[in-house]
CSV table of C-alpha atoms in Angstrom, one decimal:
chain,number,residue,atom,x,y,z
A,1,MET,CA,-1.6,-20.5,-12.1
A,2,PRO,CA,-3.7,-17.3,-12.0
A,3,SER,CA,-5.9,-16.7,-9.0
A,4,ALA,CA,-9.6,-17.3,-9.1
A,5,LEU,CA,-10.2,-13.6,-8.6
A,6,ALA,CA,-8.0,-12.8,-11.6
A,7,LEU,CA,-9.9,-15.3,-13.8
A,8,ARG,CA,-13.3,-13.9,-12.7
A,9,LEU,CA,-12.4,-10.3,-13.4
A,10,ALA,CA,-11.0,-11.2,-16.8
A,11,GLU,CA,-14.2,-13.1,-17.7
A,12,ASP,CA,-16.7,-10.6,-16.2
A,13,ARG,CA,-15.5,-7.3,-17.7
A,14,LEU,CA,-13.5,-5.9,-20.6
A,15,ALA,CA,-13.5,-2.4,-19.3
A,16,ALA,CA,-10.9,0.1,-20.4
A,17,ALA,CA,-10.3,3.8,-20.3
A,18,PRO,CA,-10.9,5.6,-23.6
A,19,ASP,CA,-7.3,6.9,-23.8
A,20,ARG,CA,-5.9,3.5,-23.1
A,21,PRO,CA,-8.1,1.0,-24.9
A,22,ASP,CA,-5.4,-1.7,-24.6
A,23,TRP,CA,-5.7,-1.6,-20.8
A,24,THR,CA,-8.8,-3.9,-20.6
A,25,ASP,CA,-9.2,-5.9,-17.4
A,26,ALA,CA,-8.3,-9.1,-19.2
A,27,ALA,CA,-5.1,-7.6,-20.8
A,28,VAL,CA,-3.9,-6.0,-17.6
A,29,LEU,CA,-4.4,-9.1,-15.5
A,30,ALA,CA,-2.8,-11.4,-18.1
A,31,ALA,CA,0.2,-9.2,-18.5
A,32,THR,CA,0.6,-8.8,-14.7
A,33,GLN,CA,0.3,-12.6,-14.2
A,34,ALA,CA,2.9,-13.3,-16.9
A,35,ILE,CA,5.4,-10.9,-15.2
A,36,ALA,CA,4.6,-12.3,-11.8
A,37,ASP,CA,5.0,-15.9,-12.9
A,38,GLY,CA,8.1,-15.3,-15.0
A,39,PRO,CA,10.7,-12.6,-14.3
A,40,LEU,CA,9.3,-11.5,-10.9
A,41,SER,CA,9.2,-15.0,-9.4
A,42,ALA,CA,12.8,-15.5,-10.7
A,43,ALA,CA,14.0,-12.2,-9.2
A,44,ALA,CA,12.1,-12.5,-5.8
A,45,ALA,CA,15.1,-13.8,-3.8
A,46,GLU,CA,17.4,-11.1,-5.3
A,47,ILE,CA,14.8,-8.4,-4.5
A,48,ASP,CA,14.6,-9.7,-0.9
A,49,ARG,CA,18.3,-9.2,-0.7
A,50,GLY,CA,18.2,-5.6,-1.8
A,51,ALA,CA,17.7,-5.4,-5.6
A,52,TYR,CA,15.3,-2.6,-6.5
A,53,PRO,CA,13.0,-3.9,-9.3
A,54,LEU,CA,12.5,-0.6,-11.2
A,55,GLU,CA,12.7,-2.4,-14.6
A,56,LEU,CA,9.9,-4.8,-13.6
A,57,LEU,CA,7.8,-1.9,-12.2
A,58,GLY,CA,8.2,-0.2,-15.6
A,59,ARG,CA,6.9,-3.3,-17.3
A,60,LEU,CA,4.0,-3.4,-14.9
A,61,GLY,CA,3.3,0.2,-15.6
A,62,GLU,CA,3.3,-0.3,-19.3
A,63,ALA,CA,0.8,-3.2,-18.8
A,64,GLY,CA,-1.5,-0.9,-16.9
A,65,ALA,CA,-1.1,-2.4,-13.5
A,66,LEU,CA,0.0,0.9,-12.0
A,67,GLY,CA,-2.7,3.2,-13.4
A,68,VAL,CA,-6.1,1.5,-13.7
A,69,HIS,CA,-7.3,2.7,-10.3
A,70,LEU,CA,-7.2,6.3,-11.5
A,71,ASP,CA,-10.4,8.1,-12.7
A,72,ARG,CA,-8.8,8.7,-16.1
A,73,HIS,CA,-8.4,5.0,-16.6
A,74,GLY,CA,-11.8,3.8,-15.4
A,75,ALA,CA,-11.4,4.1,-11.6
A,76,ARG,CA,-10.9,0.3,-11.5
A,77,LEU,CA,-9.7,0.0,-7.9
A,78,GLY,CA,-10.6,-3.7,-7.7
A,79,LEU,CA,-8.5,-4.4,-10.8
A,80,SER,CA,-5.6,-2.6,-9.2
A,81,ILE,CA,-5.9,-4.6,-6.1
A,82,ALA,CA,-6.1,-7.8,-8.1
A,83,ALA,CA,-2.9,-6.9,-10.0
A,84,MET,CA,-1.1,-6.1,-6.7
A,85,GLN,CA,-2.3,-9.5,-5.3
A,86,ALA,CA,-0.9,-11.3,-8.4
A,87,ALA,CA,2.5,-9.6,-7.9
A,88,SER,CA,2.6,-10.0,-4.1
A,89,ARG,CA,1.9,-13.7,-4.5
A,90,ALA,CA,5.3,-13.9,-6.2
A,91,CYS,CA,7.1,-11.1,-4.3
A,92,GLY,CA,5.6,-9.1,-1.4
A,93,ALA,CA,8.2,-6.3,-1.8
A,94,THR,CA,7.1,-5.6,-5.4
A,95,GLY,CA,3.5,-5.6,-4.4
A,96,PHE,CA,4.3,-3.0,-1.7
A,97,LEU,CA,6.1,-0.9,-4.3
A,98,MET,CA,3.1,-1.1,-6.6
A,99,TRP,CA,1.0,0.3,-3.7
A,100,CYS,CA,3.4,3.1,-3.0
A,101,HIS,CA,3.3,4.0,-6.7
A,102,ALA,CA,-0.5,3.7,-7.0
A,103,VAL,CA,-1.2,5.9,-4.0
A,104,CYS,CA,1.2,8.5,-5.3
A,105,GLY,CA,-0.7,8.6,-8.6
A,106,LEU,CA,-3.9,8.9,-6.5
A,107,TYR,CA,-2.5,12.0,-4.8
A,108,LEU,CA,-1.5,13.6,-8.1
A,109,GLU,CA,-4.9,13.0,-9.8
A,110,GLN,CA,-7.0,13.9,-6.8
A,111,SER,CA,-5.0,17.2,-6.3
A,112,GLY,CA,-6.8,18.8,-9.2
A,113,ASN,CA,-3.6,20.8,-9.8
A,114,PRO,CA,-3.1,21.1,-13.6
A,115,ALA,CA,0.7,21.0,-13.1
A,116,LEU,CA,0.3,17.5,-11.6
A,117,THR,CA,-2.6,16.0,-13.5
A,118,GLY,CA,-1.4,16.3,-17.1
A,119,ALA,CA,1.8,14.9,-18.6
A,120,VAL,CA,3.3,14.3,-15.0
A,121,LEU,CA,0.4,12.0,-14.1
A,122,ASP,CA,0.4,10.3,-17.6
A,123,ALA,CA,4.1,9.4,-17.2
A,124,HIS,CA,3.5,8.2,-13.6
A,125,ALA,CA,0.5,6.0,-14.5
A,126,ALA,CA,2.4,4.3,-17.3
A,127,GLY,CA,5.5,3.6,-15.2
A,128,ARG,CA,7.8,5.9,-17.1
A,129,THR,CA,8.5,7.9,-13.9
A,130,PHE,CA,8.4,6.7,-10.3
A,131,GLY,CA,7.1,8.1,-7.1
A,132,GLY,CA,6.2,6.9,-3.6
A,133,THR,CA,4.5,8.1,-0.5
A,134,ALA,CA,5.8,9.7,2.7
A,135,LEU,CA,2.6,9.6,4.7
A,136,SER,CA,3.6,7.1,7.4
A,137,ASN,CA,4.3,9.8,9.9
A,138,PRO,CA,1.4,12.2,8.9
A,139,MET,CA,-1.1,9.4,9.1
A,140,LYS,CA,0.0,8.5,12.6
A,141,ALA,CA,0.1,12.2,13.5
A,142,PHE,CA,-3.5,12.7,12.4
A,143,ALA,CA,-4.5,9.8,14.6
A,144,GLY,CA,-2.7,11.3,17.6
A,145,ILE,CA,0.0,8.6,17.8
A,146,GLU,CA,3.1,10.8,17.1
A,147,PRO,CA,3.9,14.4,16.2
A,148,ILE,CA,4.2,15.5,12.6
A,149,LEU,CA,7.9,15.7,11.6
A,150,LEU,CA,8.0,18.1,8.6
A,151,ARG,CA,7.2,21.8,9.3
A,152,ALA,CA,6.3,24.5,6.8
A,153,ARG,CA,6.2,28.3,7.0
A,154,ARG,CA,4.3,30.5,4.6
A,155,VAL,CA,6.4,32.7,2.3
A,156,PRO,CA,5.6,34.7,-0.8
A,157,GLY,CA,4.5,32.3,-3.5
A,158,GLY,CA,4.3,29.2,-1.4
A,159,TYR,CA,6.0,27.6,1.6
A,160,ARG,CA,9.4,26.7,3.0
A,161,VAL,CA,9.6,23.2,4.4
A,162,SER,CA,12.2,21.6,6.8
A,163,GLY,CA,12.5,18.4,8.7
A,164,MET,CA,13.5,14.7,8.6
A,165,LEU,CA,11.5,11.6,7.9
A,166,PRO,CA,13.2,8.3,9.1
A,167,TRP,CA,12.0,6.1,6.2
A,168,VAL,CA,10.3,6.7,2.9
A,169,SER,CA,10.0,3.9,0.3
A,170,HIS,CA,10.1,3.8,-3.5
A,171,ILE,CA,12.2,6.9,-3.8
A,172,GLY,CA,15.6,7.7,-5.3
A,173,PRO,CA,17.4,10.1,-7.5
A,174,GLY,CA,15.1,11.5,-10.2
A,175,GLN,CA,12.0,10.2,-8.3
A,176,TYR,CA,9.5,11.9,-6.0
A,177,CYS,CA,6.9,11.3,-3.3
A,178,GLY,CA,3.8,12.8,-1.8
A,179,ALA,CA,4.5,14.4,1.6
A,180,ILE,CA,2.7,16.4,4.3
A,181,ALA,CA,4.1,19.2,6.5
A,182,GLY,CA,2.5,21.1,9.4
A,183,VAL,CA,2.3,24.9,8.8
A,184,THR,CA,3.6,26.7,11.8
A,185,GLY,CA,2.4,30.1,13.0
A,186,PRO,CA,3.1,32.3,16.0
A,187,GLY,CA,4.6,30.4,18.9
A,188,ASP,CA,5.4,27.4,16.6
A,189,THR,CA,1.8,26.3,16.7
A,190,ILE,CA,0.5,24.3,13.7
A,191,SER,CA,-2.4,26.1,12.0
A,192,HIS,CA,-3.0,23.4,9.4
A,193,GLU,CA,-1.1,21.0,7.1
A,194,ILE,CA,-0.2,21.1,3.4
A,195,MET,CA,0.4,18.2,1.1
A,196,PHE,CA,2.9,18.5,-1.8
A,197,ARG,CA,5.0,16.6,-4.3
A,198,LEU,CA,8.6,16.4,-3.0
A,199,ALA,CA,11.3,15.9,-5.6
A,200,CYS,CA,14.0,13.6,-4.2
A,201,ASP,CA,16.7,15.5,-6.1
A,202,ARG,CA,15.9,18.5,-3.8
A,203,ALA,CA,16.3,16.4,-0.6
A,204,GLU,CA,19.0,14.6,1.2
A,205,LEU,CA,18.6,10.8,1.1
A,206,ARG,CA,20.2,8.9,4.0
A,207,PRO,CA,20.6,5.1,4.1
A,208,CYS,CA,18.3,3.3,6.5
A,209,PRO,CA,19.3,0.4,8.8
A,210,HIS,CA,18.8,-3.0,7.3
A,211,PHE,CA,15.3,-4.4,7.7
A,212,SER,CA,14.4,-8.1,8.2
A,213,GLY,CA,12.5,-7.8,4.9
A,214,MET,CA,11.6,-5.3,2.2
A,215,GLU,CA,15.3,-4.6,1.5
A,216,GLY,CA,14.5,-4.2,-2.2
A,217,THR,CA,12.0,-1.3,-1.7
A,218,SER,CA,14.5,1.6,-2.0
A,219,THR,CA,13.7,2.9,1.5
A,220,TRP,CA,15.6,6.0,2.7
A,221,GLY,CA,15.7,8.5,5.4
A,222,LEU,CA,14.7,11.9,3.9
A,223,ARG,CA,15.8,15.3,5.0
A,224,VAL,CA,14.8,18.8,3.6
A,225,ASP,CA,16.1,22.1,4.8
A,226,ASP,CA,14.2,25.3,3.8
A,227,LEU,CA,12.8,23.6,0.7
A,228,PHE,CA,10.6,25.9,-1.3
A,229,VAL,CA,7.2,24.4,-2.3
A,230,GLY,CA,5.4,26.5,-4.9
A,231,HIS,CA,1.9,26.2,-6.3
A,232,ASP,CA,2.9,23.7,-9.1
A,233,ASP,CA,3.9,21.2,-6.4
A,234,LEU,CA,0.9,21.6,-4.1
A,235,ILE,CA,-1.4,18.6,-3.8
A,236,ALA,CA,-3.7,20.0,-1.1
A,237,ASP,CA,-3.9,23.1,1.1
A,238,PRO,CA,-5.3,22.3,3.7
A,239,ALA,CA,-4.3,18.6,3.6
A,240,ARG,CA,-6.7,17.0,6.2
A,241,PRO,CA,-9.9,17.2,4.1
A,242,PHE,CA,-8.0,15.8,1.2
A,243,ILE,CA,-6.7,12.8,3.3
A,244,GLY,CA,-10.2,12.3,4.7
A,245,ARG,CA,-11.5,12.0,1.1
A,246,ILE,CA,-8.9,9.5,-0.2
A,247,ARG,CA,-8.2,7.5,3.1
A,248,GLY,CA,-10.5,4.6,2.2
A,249,ALA,CA,-8.9,4.1,-1.2
A,250,PHE,CA,-5.4,4.5,0.4
A,251,ILE,CA,-6.1,1.7,2.8
A,252,LEU,CA,-8.1,-0.6,0.3
A,253,LEU,CA,-5.2,-0.5,-2.2
A,254,GLN,CA,-2.9,-2.0,0.5
A,255,CYS,CA,-5.1,-5.1,0.7
A,256,GLY,CA,-3.6,-6.4,-2.5
A,257,MET,CA,-0.3,-6.9,-0.6
A,258,GLY,CA,-1.7,-9.0,2.2
A,259,LEU,CA,-4.0,-11.1,-0.1
A,260,GLY,CA,-1.0,-11.9,-2.3
A,261,VAL,CA,1.3,-12.9,0.5
A,262,ALA,CA,-1.5,-15.1,2.0
A,263,GLU,CA,-2.1,-16.7,-1.4
A,264,GLY,CA,1.6,-17.3,-2.0
A,265,SER,CA,1.7,-19.0,1.4
A,266,LEU,CA,-1.2,-21.1,0.4
A,267,ASP,CA,0.7,-22.2,-2.7
A,268,SER,CA,3.6,-23.3,-0.5
A,269,MET,CA,1.2,-25.4,1.7
A,270,LEU,CA,-0.4,-27.1,-1.3
A,271,ALA,CA,3.1,-27.8,-2.8
A,272,VAL,CA,3.8,-30.3,-0.1
A,273,GLU,CA,0.3,-31.7,0.4
A,274,GLU,CA,0.9,-34.8,-1.6
A,275,THR,CA,4.1,-35.8,0.2
A,276,LEU,CA,3.5,-34.4,3.7
A,277,GLY,CA,-0.3,-34.2,3.9
A,278,HIS,CA,-0.5,-37.4,6.0
A,279,VAL,CA,1.3,-35.6,8.9
A,280,ASN,CA,0.4,-32.0,8.1
A,281,ARG,CA,-3.3,-32.9,8.7
A,282,PHE,CA,-2.4,-32.5,12.4
A,283,LEU,CA,-1.6,-28.8,12.0
A,284,ASP,CA,-3.9,-25.9,12.5
A,285,ASP,CA,-4.8,-23.6,9.6
A,286,ARG,CA,-4.8,-26.2,6.9
A,287,PRO,CA,-5.0,-25.2,3.2
A,288,ASP,CA,-8.8,-25.5,2.9
A,289,THR,CA,-9.2,-23.2,5.9
A,290,ILE,CA,-6.8,-20.6,4.6
A,291,ALA,CA,-8.3,-20.8,1.1
A,292,ALA,CA,-11.9,-20.2,2.4
A,293,GLU,CA,-10.8,-17.2,4.5
A,294,LEU,CA,-8.8,-15.8,1.6
A,295,ALA,CA,-11.8,-16.1,-0.8
A,296,GLU,CA,-14.2,-14.5,1.7
A,297,LEU,CA,-11.8,-11.5,2.4
A,298,ARG,CA,-11.1,-11.1,-1.3
A,299,ALA,CA,-14.7,-10.9,-2.1
A,300,ARG,CA,-15.3,-8.4,0.7
A,301,VAL,CA,-12.5,-6.1,-0.5
A,302,MET,CA,-13.8,-6.2,-4.1
A,303,ARG,CA,-17.2,-5.1,-2.8
A,304,LEU,CA,-15.7,-2.2,-0.9
A,305,ALA,CA,-13.5,-1.3,-3.9
A,306,GLU,CA,-16.7,-0.5,-5.8
A,307,THR,CA,-17.2,2.7,-3.7
A,308,PRO,CA,-13.7,3.7,-2.6
A,309,TYR,CA,-14.6,7.3,-1.9
A,310,ASP,CA,-17.6,6.6,0.3
A,311,GLY,CA,-17.0,8.8,3.2
A,312,SER,CA,-19.4,7.3,5.7
A,313,THR,CA,-18.1,6.2,9.1
A,314,ASP,CA,-19.6,2.7,8.8
A,315,THR,CA,-17.9,2.1,5.4
A,316,LEU,CA,-14.5,3.3,6.7
A,317,ILE,CA,-14.8,1.0,9.7
A,318,ASP,CA,-15.5,-1.9,7.3
A,319,VAL,CA,-12.4,-0.9,5.3
A,320,LEU,CA,-10.2,-0.7,8.4
A,321,ASP,CA,-11.6,-4.1,9.6
A,322,ALA,CA,-11.0,-5.8,6.3
A,323,ARG,CA,-7.4,-4.5,6.2
A,324,ALA,CA,-6.8,-5.7,9.7
A,325,GLN,CA,-8.2,-9.1,9.0
A,326,ILE,CA,-6.1,-9.4,5.9
A,327,SER,CA,-3.0,-8.6,7.9
A,328,GLU,CA,-3.9,-11.3,10.5
A,329,LEU,CA,-4.6,-13.8,7.7
A,330,ALA,CA,-1.2,-13.2,6.1
A,331,LEU,CA,0.5,-13.7,9.4
A,332,ARG,CA,-1.3,-17.0,10.0
A,333,ALA,CA,-0.9,-18.3,6.5
A,334,SER,CA,2.8,-17.5,6.3
A,335,GLN,CA,3.5,-19.3,9.6
A,336,SER,CA,1.3,-22.2,8.6
A,337,ALA,CA,3.2,-22.5,5.2
A,338,LEU,CA,6.5,-22.7,7.0
A,339,LEU,CA,5.2,-25.4,9.4
A,340,HIS,CA,3.7,-27.3,6.5
A,341,GLN,CA,7.0,-27.3,4.6
A,342,GLY,CA,9.1,-28.1,7.7
A,343,ALA,CA,12.9,-27.9,7.3
A,344,ARG,CA,12.7,-27.1,3.6
A,345,GLY,CA,10.6,-24.0,4.4
A,346,TYR,CA,13.1,-22.9,7.1
A,347,LEU,CA,16.0,-22.4,4.7
A,348,MET,CA,16.9,-18.8,4.3
A,349,SER,CA,16.4,-19.1,0.6
A,350,ALA,CA,12.9,-20.7,0.9
A,351,ALA,CA,9.8,-18.8,-0.1
A,352,PRO,CA,8.0,-19.5,3.2
A,353,GLN,CA,10.8,-18.0,5.1
A,354,ARG,CA,10.6,-14.8,3.0
A,355,ARG,CA,6.9,-14.7,3.3
A,356,ILE,CA,7.1,-14.8,7.1
A,357,ARG,CA,9.0,-11.5,6.9
A,358,GLU,CA,6.7,-10.1,4.2
A,359,ALA,CA,3.6,-10.9,6.3
A,360,HIS,CA,5.1,-9.1,9.3
A,361,PHE,CA,5.7,-6.1,7.2
A,362,VAL,CA,2.0,-6.2,6.0
A,363,ALA,CA,1.1,-6.2,9.7
A,364,ILE,CA,3.3,-3.2,10.7
A,365,VAL,CA,3.3,-0.9,7.7
A,366,THR,CA,1.1,2.2,8.3
A,367,PRO,CA,-1.6,1.7,9.2
A,368,ALA,CA,-0.4,-1.2,11.3
A,369,ILE,CA,-2.8,-3.6,13.0
A,370,LYS,CA,-2.6,-1.6,16.3
A,371,HIS,CA,-3.2,1.6,14.3
A,372,LEU,CA,-6.2,0.1,12.5
A,373,ARG,CA,-7.7,-1.1,15.8
A,374,TRP,CA,-7.1,2.3,17.4
A,375,GLU,CA,-8.9,4.0,14.6
A,376,MET,CA,-11.8,1.5,14.7
A,377,ALA,CA,-12.2,2.0,18.4
A,378,ARG,CA,-12.2,5.8,18.0
A,379,LEU,CA,-14.7,5.8,15.2
A,380,SER,CA,-17.0,3.4,17.0
A,381,ARG,CA,-16.9,5.6,20.1
A,382,GLU,CA,-17.9,8.6,18.0
A,383,THR,CA,-20.9,6.8,16.4
A,384,LEU,CA,-22.3,5.4,19.7
A,385,PRO,CA,-25.4,7.3,20.9
A,386,HIS,CA,-24.9,9.3,24.1
A,387,SER,CA,-26.6,8.0,27.2
A,388,GLU,CA,-29.2,10.3,28.9
A,389,GLY,CA,-29.2,11.0,32.6
A,390,GLY,CA,-26.1,9.0,33.2
A,391,ARG,CA,-27.8,5.8,32.3
A,392,ALA,CA,-27.5,3.6,29.3
């Protein structure tokens, strides 16, 4: 059954970009829902065990679900979030991969680099090529949480980059990702950062330890040694102003994952209501509570998605807060689904058991709940008026 949000978007608008008139809101959502309800639901357990669903991602790209957030396709960020929600309702790992792909497309388009915004971006948006994002470490580095791990030095015609990232998702042979390196000067001090497209065939990919979830996301350790980055691969130089401009959209797009995992958990709760409702009514976080909070957060995200590049501090705090609350709802909803289903939900093959792990990933993937709260506290301190004379 499609979500209420999907139905409302399909009814309200038939928008499409001029170059892809087939990517109307209704068509994108219907195709995404069909994939989610059919082959994606059937493959969810296999993906959880490690299968990388590139074929399904290609079908989602063909349907428009990976490209409608881009300016060239109508800048429909809300539609992109709705599509991720529909996929994540069936499989959180696939929803995460859609986010990785979507933000990589955002980097390419917003770069303004003709080498990245033509045929390269067209293929990416349609799911004919695949790329992820290597910004977990840089985002934490910009917040002062950890040091930046890739280092660059200026050379004629570009930069040389070296370093190791412990895990990068949605990458593999023939794929690519958006990455950031600190540019070093005298005394190994960092003058600024650059952002660039990193081709995985030019890097060493190392297997990661097994995770408790998200095994199907093709996550690797990535190492480069004296990698040349020329103008054709540069996304931003310097990188910080670029990240400041797209940060709201980067975070908002993640909301589709958490909303979908919460909605899938709600489905599991409702599935046993007829047989177990008489005893489940003694549990906290009943289906009506989760459904009401889900609807409120979804509506809030859709409002924020109308102005994804609003750079005001107040709006960014709202975006961070919505993302944090969605993480918390996914955690509560997934735990409640397991408790509502009882022993059947505790089986390793059960959807509630998988969603428990998916929800924890939503809560720790950058920006994690603690990172979101850190940023909200920092931004709030910066906007508070200074007291005069030492008195408030």
